[in-house]
Coordinates of C-alpha atoms in Angstrom, one line a residue:
Chain A
M93 CA -145.3 -54.3 11.0
T94 CA -145.3 -56.1 14.3
A95 CA -149.1 -55.6 14.4
F96 CA -149.3 -57.7 11.2
K97 CA -147.0 -60.4 12.6
K98 CA -149.1 -60.6 15.8
I99 CA -152.3 -61.0 13.7
E100 CA -150.6 -63.7 11.6
D101 CA -149.5 -65.7 14.8
H102 CA -153.0 -65.4 16.2
L103 CA -154.6 -66.4 12.9
R104 CA -152.5 -69.6 12.7
K105 CA -153.2 -70.5 16.3
E106 CA -156.9 -69.9 15.9
A107 CA -157.1 -71.8 12.6
K108 CA -155.3 -74.8 14.2
N109 CA -157.6 -74.8 17.2
L110 CA -160.8 -74.6 15.2
L111 CA -159.8 -77.3 12.8
E112 CA -158.5 -79.6 15.5
G113 CA -161.6 -79.1 17.6
G114 CA -163.7 -79.9 14.5
K115 CA -165.7 -76.7 14.9
V116 CA -165.1 -75.9 11.2
T117 CA -164.2 -77.9 8.2
L118 CA -162.3 -75.2 6.4
V119 CA -160.6 -71.9 7.1
L120 CA -160.6 -69.1 4.5
A121 CA -157.5 -66.9 4.8
Y122 CA -154.3 -66.0 3.1
A123 CA -151.1 -67.9 2.2
R124 CA -147.8 -66.9 0.7
G125 CA -147.7 -66.5 -3.1
F126 CA -144.5 -66.4 -5.1
D127 CA -143.1 -63.9 -2.7
E128 CA -144.5 -62.2 0.5
K129 CA -145.6 -59.2 -1.4
H130 CA -148.0 -61.4 -3.4
P131 CA -150.1 -63.4 -1.0
V132 CA -152.9 -65.6 -2.4
P133 CA -156.3 -66.6 -1.0
C134 CA -156.0 -69.9 0.7
V135 CA -158.4 -72.6 1.9
V136 CA -157.0 -74.7 4.8
K137 CA -158.7 -78.0 5.6
A138 CA -156.2 -79.7 7.9
A139 CA -154.8 -78.4 11.2
A140 CA -151.3 -79.3 10.0
D141 CA -151.5 -76.8 7.2
A142 CA -152.5 -73.9 9.4
D143 CA -148.8 -72.9 9.6
H144 CA -149.0 -71.9 5.9
L145 CA -151.3 -69.0 6.7
V146 CA -149.9 -65.5 6.5
F147 CA -151.2 -62.0 7.1
N148 CA -149.4 -58.9 5.9
E149 CA -150.2 -55.5 4.4
Y150 CA -150.6 -57.0 1.0
C151 CA -153.5 -59.3 2.0
T152 CA -156.2 -57.2 0.3
Y153 CA -158.4 -60.0 -1.0
N154 CA -161.9 -60.1 0.3
M155 CA -162.3 -63.7 1.6
A156 CA -166.1 -63.3 2.0
R157 CA -166.1 -63.8 -1.8
Y158 CA -165.5 -67.6 -1.3
L159 CA -168.3 -68.2 1.3
T160 CA -171.0 -68.6 -1.3
R161 CA -169.0 -71.3 -3.1
Y162 CA -169.7 -73.9 -0.4
P163 CA -173.1 -75.4 0.2
V164 CA -175.2 -73.9 3.1
G165 CA -174.4 -75.8 6.2
T166 CA -170.6 -76.1 5.7
K167 CA -168.9 -74.9 8.8
I168 CA -166.5 -72.2 7.7
A169 CA -164.0 -69.9 9.5
V170 CA -163.3 -66.8 7.5
A171 CA -160.7 -64.2 8.1
V172 CA -162.2 -60.7 7.4
K173 CA -160.9 -57.2 7.5
G174 CA -163.3 -54.2 8.1
A175 CA -165.0 -54.0 4.7
D176 CA -164.9 -57.8 4.3
S177 CA -166.9 -58.2 7.5
R178 CA -169.6 -56.0 6.0
A179 CA -169.7 -58.3 3.1
V180 CA -170.3 -61.2 5.5
V181 CA -173.1 -59.3 7.2
Q182 CA -174.7 -58.4 3.8
L183 CA -174.5 -62.1 2.7
I184 CA -176.2 -63.1 6.0
Q185 CA -178.9 -60.4 5.4
E186 CA -179.5 -61.9 1.9
G187 CA -179.8 -65.4 3.3
K188 CA -176.8 -66.7 1.3
V189 CA -174.9 -67.9 4.4
R190 CA -176.1 -68.7 7.9
R191 CA -174.6 -66.9 10.9
D192 CA -174.4 -70.3 12.8
D193 CA -172.3 -71.8 10.1
L194 CA -169.6 -69.2 10.4
V195 CA -166.7 -68.4 12.7
I196 CA -165.7 -64.9 11.8
L197 CA -162.1 -64.1 12.5
G198 CA -162.1 -60.3 12.5
I199 CA -158.9 -58.4 11.6
P200 CA -158.7 -54.7 12.3
A201 CA -156.4 -53.5 9.6
T202 CA -155.1 -50.2 8.5
G203 CA -152.3 -49.3 6.1
M204 CA -153.0 -52.1 3.6
K205 CA -151.1 -51.8 0.4
N206 CA -152.1 -52.4 -3.2
Q207 CA -150.2 -55.4 -4.6
K208 CA -149.8 -53.9 -8.1
T209 CA -148.7 -50.4 -7.2
G210 CA -147.6 -50.6 -3.6
E211 CA -149.7 -47.6 -2.7
V212 CA -151.3 -47.5 0.7
I213 CA -155.1 -48.0 0.4
D214 CA -156.8 -45.1 2.1
A215 CA -160.4 -43.8 2.1
K216 CA -159.8 -42.3 -1.4
T217 CA -159.8 -45.8 -2.8
T218 CA -161.4 -48.1 -0.2
A219 CA -160.6 -48.3 3.5
S220 CA -163.4 -46.6 5.2
T221 CA -164.1 -49.5 7.6
I222 CA -161.1 -50.2 9.7
N223 CA -162.5 -52.4 12.5
P224 CA -164.7 -55.4 11.6
V225 CA -168.4 -54.8 12.3
L226 CA -169.1 -58.4 13.2
Y227 CA -166.7 -61.1 14.5
D228 CA -166.4 -64.0 16.8
V229 CA -162.7 -63.8 17.4
L230 CA -160.8 -60.6 17.1
L231 CA -157.2 -61.1 15.8
G232 CA -155.0 -58.3 17.0
D233 CA -156.4 -55.2 18.7
E234 CA -159.1 -52.8 17.6
I235 CA -157.7 -49.7 16.1
H236 CA -158.9 -46.4 17.4
G237 CA -157.7 -42.9 16.8
V238 CA -157.1 -43.4 13.1
K239 CA -159.3 -41.0 11.1
A240 CA -160.5 -43.0 8.1
G241 CA -162.2 -40.1 6.4
S242 CA -165.5 -40.2 4.5
P243 CA -165.5 -42.8 1.7
Y244 CA -167.4 -40.4 -0.4
D245 CA -165.0 -37.4 -0.4
V246 CA -163.2 -38.6 -3.5
L247 CA -166.5 -38.3 -5.5
A248 CA -166.6 -34.5 -5.3
E249 CA -164.4 -34.0 -8.3
F250 CA -166.7 -36.2 -10.5
E251 CA -170.0 -34.9 -9.1
G252 CA -168.7 -31.4 -10.0
M253 CA -168.0 -32.3 -13.6
D254 CA -170.3 -31.4 -16.5
K255 CA -172.4 -34.3 -17.5
D256 CA -170.8 -34.4 -21.0
A257 CA -167.3 -34.5 -19.4
R258 CA -168.4 -37.3 -17.1
W259 CA -169.8 -39.3 -20.0
A260 CA -166.5 -38.7 -21.9
F261 CA -164.6 -39.9 -18.8
W262 CA -166.6 -43.1 -18.4
K263 CA -166.6 -43.8 -22.1
K264 CA -162.8 -43.6 -22.2
E265 CA -162.6 -45.8 -19.1
F266 CA -165.0 -48.4 -20.4
E267 CA -163.4 -48.5 -23.8
R268 CA -160.4 -50.3 -22.3
C269 CA -162.6 -53.0 -20.8
I270 CA -161.6 -56.4 -22.2
R271 CA -164.6 -58.1 -20.5
C272 CA -162.5 -60.5 -18.5
Y273 CA -165.1 -60.4 -15.7
A274 CA -162.4 -60.1 -13.0
C275 CA -164.5 -57.5 -11.3
R276 CA -167.3 -60.0 -11.1
K277 CA -165.1 -62.8 -9.9
A278 CA -163.5 -60.6 -7.2
C279 CA -166.8 -59.3 -5.9
P280 CA -168.3 -60.9 -2.8
M281 CA -171.8 -59.9 -3.8
C282 CA -171.6 -61.2 -7.4
Y283 CA -172.9 -64.7 -6.8
C284 CA -175.7 -65.0 -9.4
D285 CA -175.7 -68.2 -11.3
P286 CA -175.9 -67.6 -14.2
C287 CA -174.9 -64.0 -14.3
F288 CA -177.2 -61.9 -16.5
M289 CA -174.2 -61.5 -18.9
D290 CA -173.9 -65.3 -19.3
A291 CA -177.6 -65.7 -20.0
S292 CA -178.6 -66.1 -23.7
R293 CA -182.3 -65.9 -23.3
P294 CA -182.8 -63.0 -23.2
R295 CA -179.4 -61.9 -24.5
W296 CA -179.0 -58.7 -22.5
A297 CA -175.8 -57.6 -24.1
D298 CA -173.1 -58.5 -26.6
K299 CA -170.8 -61.2 -25.4
S300 CA -167.8 -59.8 -27.1
P301 CA -166.2 -56.6 -25.8
T302 CA -168.1 -54.1 -27.8
D303 CA -168.7 -50.6 -26.4
D304 CA -172.5 -51.1 -26.0
G305 CA -172.2 -54.5 -24.4
T306 CA -169.6 -53.2 -22.0
L307 CA -171.8 -50.2 -21.1
M308 CA -174.7 -52.5 -20.4
Y309 CA -172.6 -54.8 -18.4
H310 CA -171.1 -52.2 -16.1
L311 CA -174.2 -50.1 -15.7
T312 CA -176.3 -53.1 -14.8
R313 CA -173.6 -54.4 -12.4
F314 CA -173.6 -51.0 -10.7
Y315 CA -177.3 -51.3 -10.3
H316 CA -177.2 -54.9 -9.1
L317 CA -174.8 -53.8 -6.4
A318 CA -177.0 -50.8 -5.3
G319 CA -177.3 -50.9 -1.5
R320 CA -175.1 -54.0 -1.4
C321 CA -171.6 -52.7 -2.3
I322 CA -169.5 -52.8 0.9
D323 CA -166.7 -50.7 -0.5
C324 CA -163.9 -53.2 -0.4
G325 CA -162.5 -52.0 -3.7
E326 CA -161.6 -55.5 -5.0
C327 CA -163.2 -54.8 -8.3
S328 CA -160.8 -52.0 -9.1
R329 CA -157.8 -53.9 -7.8
A330 CA -158.7 -57.0 -9.8
C331 CA -159.1 -55.0 -13.0
P332 CA -156.2 -55.7 -15.4
V333 CA -156.8 -52.4 -17.2
D334 CA -157.4 -50.3 -14.1
I335 CA -160.9 -49.0 -14.6
P336 CA -161.9 -47.1 -11.4
L337 CA -165.1 -49.1 -10.9
H338 CA -165.0 -48.3 -7.2
L339 CA -165.9 -44.7 -8.0
F340 CA -169.2 -45.6 -9.5
H341 CA -170.0 -48.1 -6.8
K342 CA -169.2 -45.4 -4.2
K343 CA -171.5 -43.0 -5.9
V344 CA -174.4 -45.5 -5.9
A345 CA -173.7 -46.4 -2.3
K346 CA -173.7 -42.8 -1.4
E347 CA -177.1 -42.2 -3.1
C348 CA -178.5 -45.3 -1.5
E349 CA -177.4 -44.2 1.9
A350 CA -178.9 -40.8 1.4
M351 CA -182.2 -42.0 0.0
F352 CA -182.8 -45.2 2.0
G353 CA -181.0 -44.3 5.2
Q354 CA -178.8 -47.4 5.5
A355 CA -175.3 -48.4 4.5
A356 CA -174.7 -51.9 3.2
G357 CA -173.6 -54.6 5.6
M358 CA -173.6 -52.6 8.8
N359 CA -176.3 -54.3 10.7
I360 CA -177.3 -57.9 10.7
E361 CA -181.0 -57.0 11.4
D362 CA -181.4 -54.8 8.3
K363 CA -183.2 -55.9 5.2
P364 CA -181.3 -55.3 1.9
A365 CA -182.3 -51.8 0.8
M366 CA -183.5 -52.7 -2.7
A367 CA -185.7 -55.6 -1.4
N368 CA -187.4 -53.3 1.0
F369 CA -189.4 -50.1 1.2
K370 CA -190.3 -47.8 4.0
G371 CA -193.4 -45.7 4.8
E372 CA -191.3 -42.5 4.7
D373 CA -190.0 -43.1 1.1
S374 CA -191.1 -40.1 -0.9
D375 CA -191.4 -39.2 -4.6
Q376 CA -188.6 -36.7 -4.0
M377 CA -186.1 -39.5 -4.7
L378 CA -187.4 -39.7 -8.3
G379 CA -186.9 -35.9 -8.8
Chain B
M1209 CA -186.9 -31.4 -41.1
S1210 CA -187.2 -30.7 -37.4
F1211 CA -186.2 -33.3 -34.9
E1212 CA -188.9 -35.6 -33.7
P1213 CA -187.8 -37.6 -30.6
K1214 CA -188.6 -41.3 -30.1
I1215 CA -190.1 -41.8 -26.7
L1216 CA -190.1 -45.2 -25.0
G1217 CA -193.0 -45.5 -22.6
I1218 CA -193.2 -48.4 -20.2
A1219 CA -196.6 -48.5 -18.5
C1220 CA -198.2 -50.6 -15.8
N1221 CA -201.2 -52.6 -17.0
W1222 CA -203.6 -51.5 -14.2
C1223 CA -203.1 -47.8 -14.0
T1224 CA -201.0 -46.0 -16.5
Y1225 CA -201.9 -48.2 -19.5
T1226 CA -205.6 -48.0 -18.6
G1227 CA -205.1 -44.3 -18.2
A1228 CA -203.7 -44.2 -21.8
D1229 CA -206.7 -46.2 -22.9
L1230 CA -209.0 -43.6 -21.3
A1231 CA -207.0 -40.8 -23.0
G1232 CA -207.7 -42.6 -26.3
T1233 CA -211.4 -43.3 -25.8
T1234 CA -212.0 -39.7 -24.7
R1235 CA -210.2 -38.6 -27.9
L1236 CA -207.5 -36.5 -26.2
K1237 CA -204.6 -35.5 -28.4
Y1238 CA -201.1 -36.3 -27.4
P1239 CA -197.9 -36.6 -29.5
Q1240 CA -197.4 -39.7 -31.5
N1241 CA -193.7 -39.9 -30.5
L1242 CA -194.6 -42.3 -27.8
R1243 CA -194.0 -46.1 -28.2
L1244 CA -195.9 -47.6 -25.3
I1245 CA -194.9 -51.0 -23.8
R1246 CA -197.3 -52.6 -21.3
V1247 CA -195.9 -54.5 -18.3
M1248 CA -198.0 -56.0 -15.5
C1249 CA -196.5 -53.9 -12.8
S1250 CA -194.0 -51.0 -12.6
S1251 CA -191.8 -53.2 -10.4
R1252 CA -191.5 -55.7 -13.3
I1253 CA -189.3 -53.1 -15.0
N1254 CA -185.7 -54.1 -15.0
P1255 CA -183.5 -51.1 -15.2
S1256 CA -181.7 -52.8 -18.1
F1257 CA -184.9 -52.2 -20.1
I1258 CA -184.3 -48.5 -19.7
I1259 CA -180.6 -48.7 -20.6
R1260 CA -181.4 -51.0 -23.6
G1261 CA -184.1 -48.6 -24.7
F1262 CA -181.5 -45.8 -24.8
Q1263 CA -179.1 -48.1 -26.6
L1264 CA -181.6 -49.0 -29.3
G1265 CA -182.3 -45.3 -30.1
A1266 CA -184.9 -44.0 -27.6
D1267 CA -184.4 -40.2 -27.0
G1268 CA -186.4 -40.4 -23.8
V1269 CA -187.9 -43.0 -21.5
L1270 CA -191.1 -42.4 -19.6
V1271 CA -192.1 -44.9 -16.9
G1272 CA -195.7 -45.0 -15.6
G1273 CA -197.1 -46.8 -12.6
C1274 CA -199.9 -46.6 -10.1
H1275 CA -199.9 -44.0 -7.4
P1276 CA -198.0 -45.2 -4.3
G1277 CA -200.5 -47.1 -2.2
D1278 CA -202.7 -47.8 -5.2
C1279 CA -200.7 -50.7 -6.6
H1280 CA -202.9 -53.6 -7.9
Y1281 CA -200.5 -56.0 -6.2
G1282 CA -200.3 -53.9 -3.0
T1283 CA -196.6 -52.9 -2.8
G1284 CA -195.1 -53.3 -6.3
N1285 CA -194.7 -49.7 -7.1
L1286 CA -193.1 -49.0 -3.7
Y1287 CA -190.2 -51.3 -4.6
A1288 CA -190.2 -49.9 -8.1
R1289 CA -189.8 -46.4 -6.7
R1290 CA -186.6 -47.4 -5.1
K1291 CA -185.3 -49.2 -8.1
L1292 CA -186.2 -46.4 -10.5
A1293 CA -184.7 -43.7 -8.2
I1294 CA -181.4 -45.5 -8.2
T1295 CA -181.6 -46.1 -11.9
R1296 CA -182.0 -42.3 -12.3
K1297 CA -178.9 -41.7 -10.3
I1298 CA -176.8 -44.2 -12.2
L1299 CA -177.9 -42.7 -15.6
E1300 CA -177.0 -39.3 -14.3
F1301 CA -173.6 -40.3 -13.0
A1302 CA -172.8 -42.0 -16.3
G1303 CA -173.5 -38.7 -18.0
M1304 CA -177.0 -39.1 -19.4
E1305 CA -179.1 -35.9 -19.3
P1306 CA -181.5 -36.3 -16.4
G1307 CA -184.3 -34.8 -18.5
R1308 CA -184.5 -37.9 -20.7
F1309 CA -185.8 -40.1 -18.0
R1310 CA -189.0 -39.6 -16.1
V1311 CA -191.3 -41.5 -13.8
E1312 CA -194.9 -40.6 -13.4
W1313 CA -197.7 -42.1 -11.3
I1314 CA -200.8 -42.0 -13.4
S1315 CA -204.0 -43.7 -12.3
A1316 CA -206.6 -45.4 -14.6
S1317 CA -208.9 -42.3 -14.4
E1318 CA -206.3 -39.8 -15.2
G1319 CA -206.5 -39.8 -19.0
N1320 CA -206.0 -36.0 -19.0
K1321 CA -202.8 -36.3 -16.9
F1322 CA -201.5 -39.0 -19.3
A1323 CA -201.9 -36.8 -22.3
E1324 CA -200.4 -33.8 -20.5
V1325 CA -197.4 -35.7 -19.2
V1326 CA -196.7 -37.2 -22.7
G1327 CA -196.9 -33.8 -24.3
E1328 CA -194.8 -32.1 -21.7
F1329 CA -192.1 -34.9 -21.7
T1330 CA -192.0 -35.0 -25.5
N1331 CA -191.4 -31.2 -25.7
Q1332 CA -188.7 -31.5 -23.0
V1333 CA -186.9 -34.2 -24.9
R1334 CA -187.3 -32.3 -28.2
T1335 CA -185.4 -29.4 -26.7
L1336 CA -182.6 -31.7 -25.5
G1337 CA -182.1 -33.0 -29.1
P1338 CA -181.1 -36.5 -30.3
Q1339 CA -179.7 -38.9 -27.7
T1340 CA -176.3 -40.0 -28.9
K1341 CA -174.5 -41.1 -25.8
F1342 CA -175.8 -44.6 -25.3
K1343 CA -177.1 -45.1 -28.8
I1344 CA -175.6 -48.0 -30.7
T1345 CA -174.2 -46.7 -34.0
K1346 CA -172.5 -49.7 -35.6
D1347 CA -174.0 -51.5 -38.5
G1348 CA -176.4 -54.4 -38.1
Q1349 CA -177.5 -53.6 -34.6

């Protein structure tokens, strides 16, 4: 736990320096919630408030989610863990934020815990990226020697299923959906305004939580995140009825990586996979 | 009565739709199960069209576009290929039979190929039987 404490001290010091020096106008990080097991996302705008920042194993939120809420040109410092830094890279690739506007405070983190269940988050859910892929300041030390495991191993069980059994599985999961859109709110890549679900011309799907509208919502969202999902797992953790959305996102990410040869948010020079094509693409991918 | 599938066809204006036209003018026979929708380019196809098609009762969806490299707009079908490939994977992982969705590149001069593909695909979907997974069953929809 001392590693988390060290990161927390460094985070406060860095946030204070950045705000005092006027390098950034706000810092996106975590603060204490109603107890230390329930931290909340926090926006700090004054150096005096930097002491409220915390970091512990329950800080699972993806702070990259809040970047697109501010106008382009706002100078922002953002605290990111491994997967979150991939979200920042992906947002830069998509031109939603500018690299120059950001001070990225990278946090190498392992052994994060789910706030609801207290379970350690491992590669089975989402912790395939331990060290941030892009950062200006590294809080704590890079972690080496921890085997994260392939993020896609957990899929084997579902890929092996008969298609009818798989449909039965997803139907049962989606039936519980109450269409609160928490998955959309938690997702750093869901920044469309308006979202296709909120559009009424055309009306893509039922607004009330009917089975067909829910199916349309989720399948379209999986498609919209193709080649963009950075495997942070916030959708599943945000879900009040525990639909394992990250499984489907993992599957789509796996196929994208296999077909298009790039994982989302790993390299700032890449173009988003679905807004690009390559000479070596072949018709085999349709087969 | 034997089962006759409903096939939704989405065809690009410049190649596949013109190919269908050619199949018609040369009086080739192909099954009448196909309902063809014309779009200006295969990259105009939103994957939600395909999902919506299945929801509204299509038993199979056939997408047609220009051959890669032949797109009227230069590169439209190259983007479309990536989009449709991932759509296919999503449908499969959701539990839809892969045989119900097909993408074919058919040029304006390939009237024969158009008729063949439609015939083949219709037979394939007929053997799969009615599509019930995505179909909306409640009243008034």
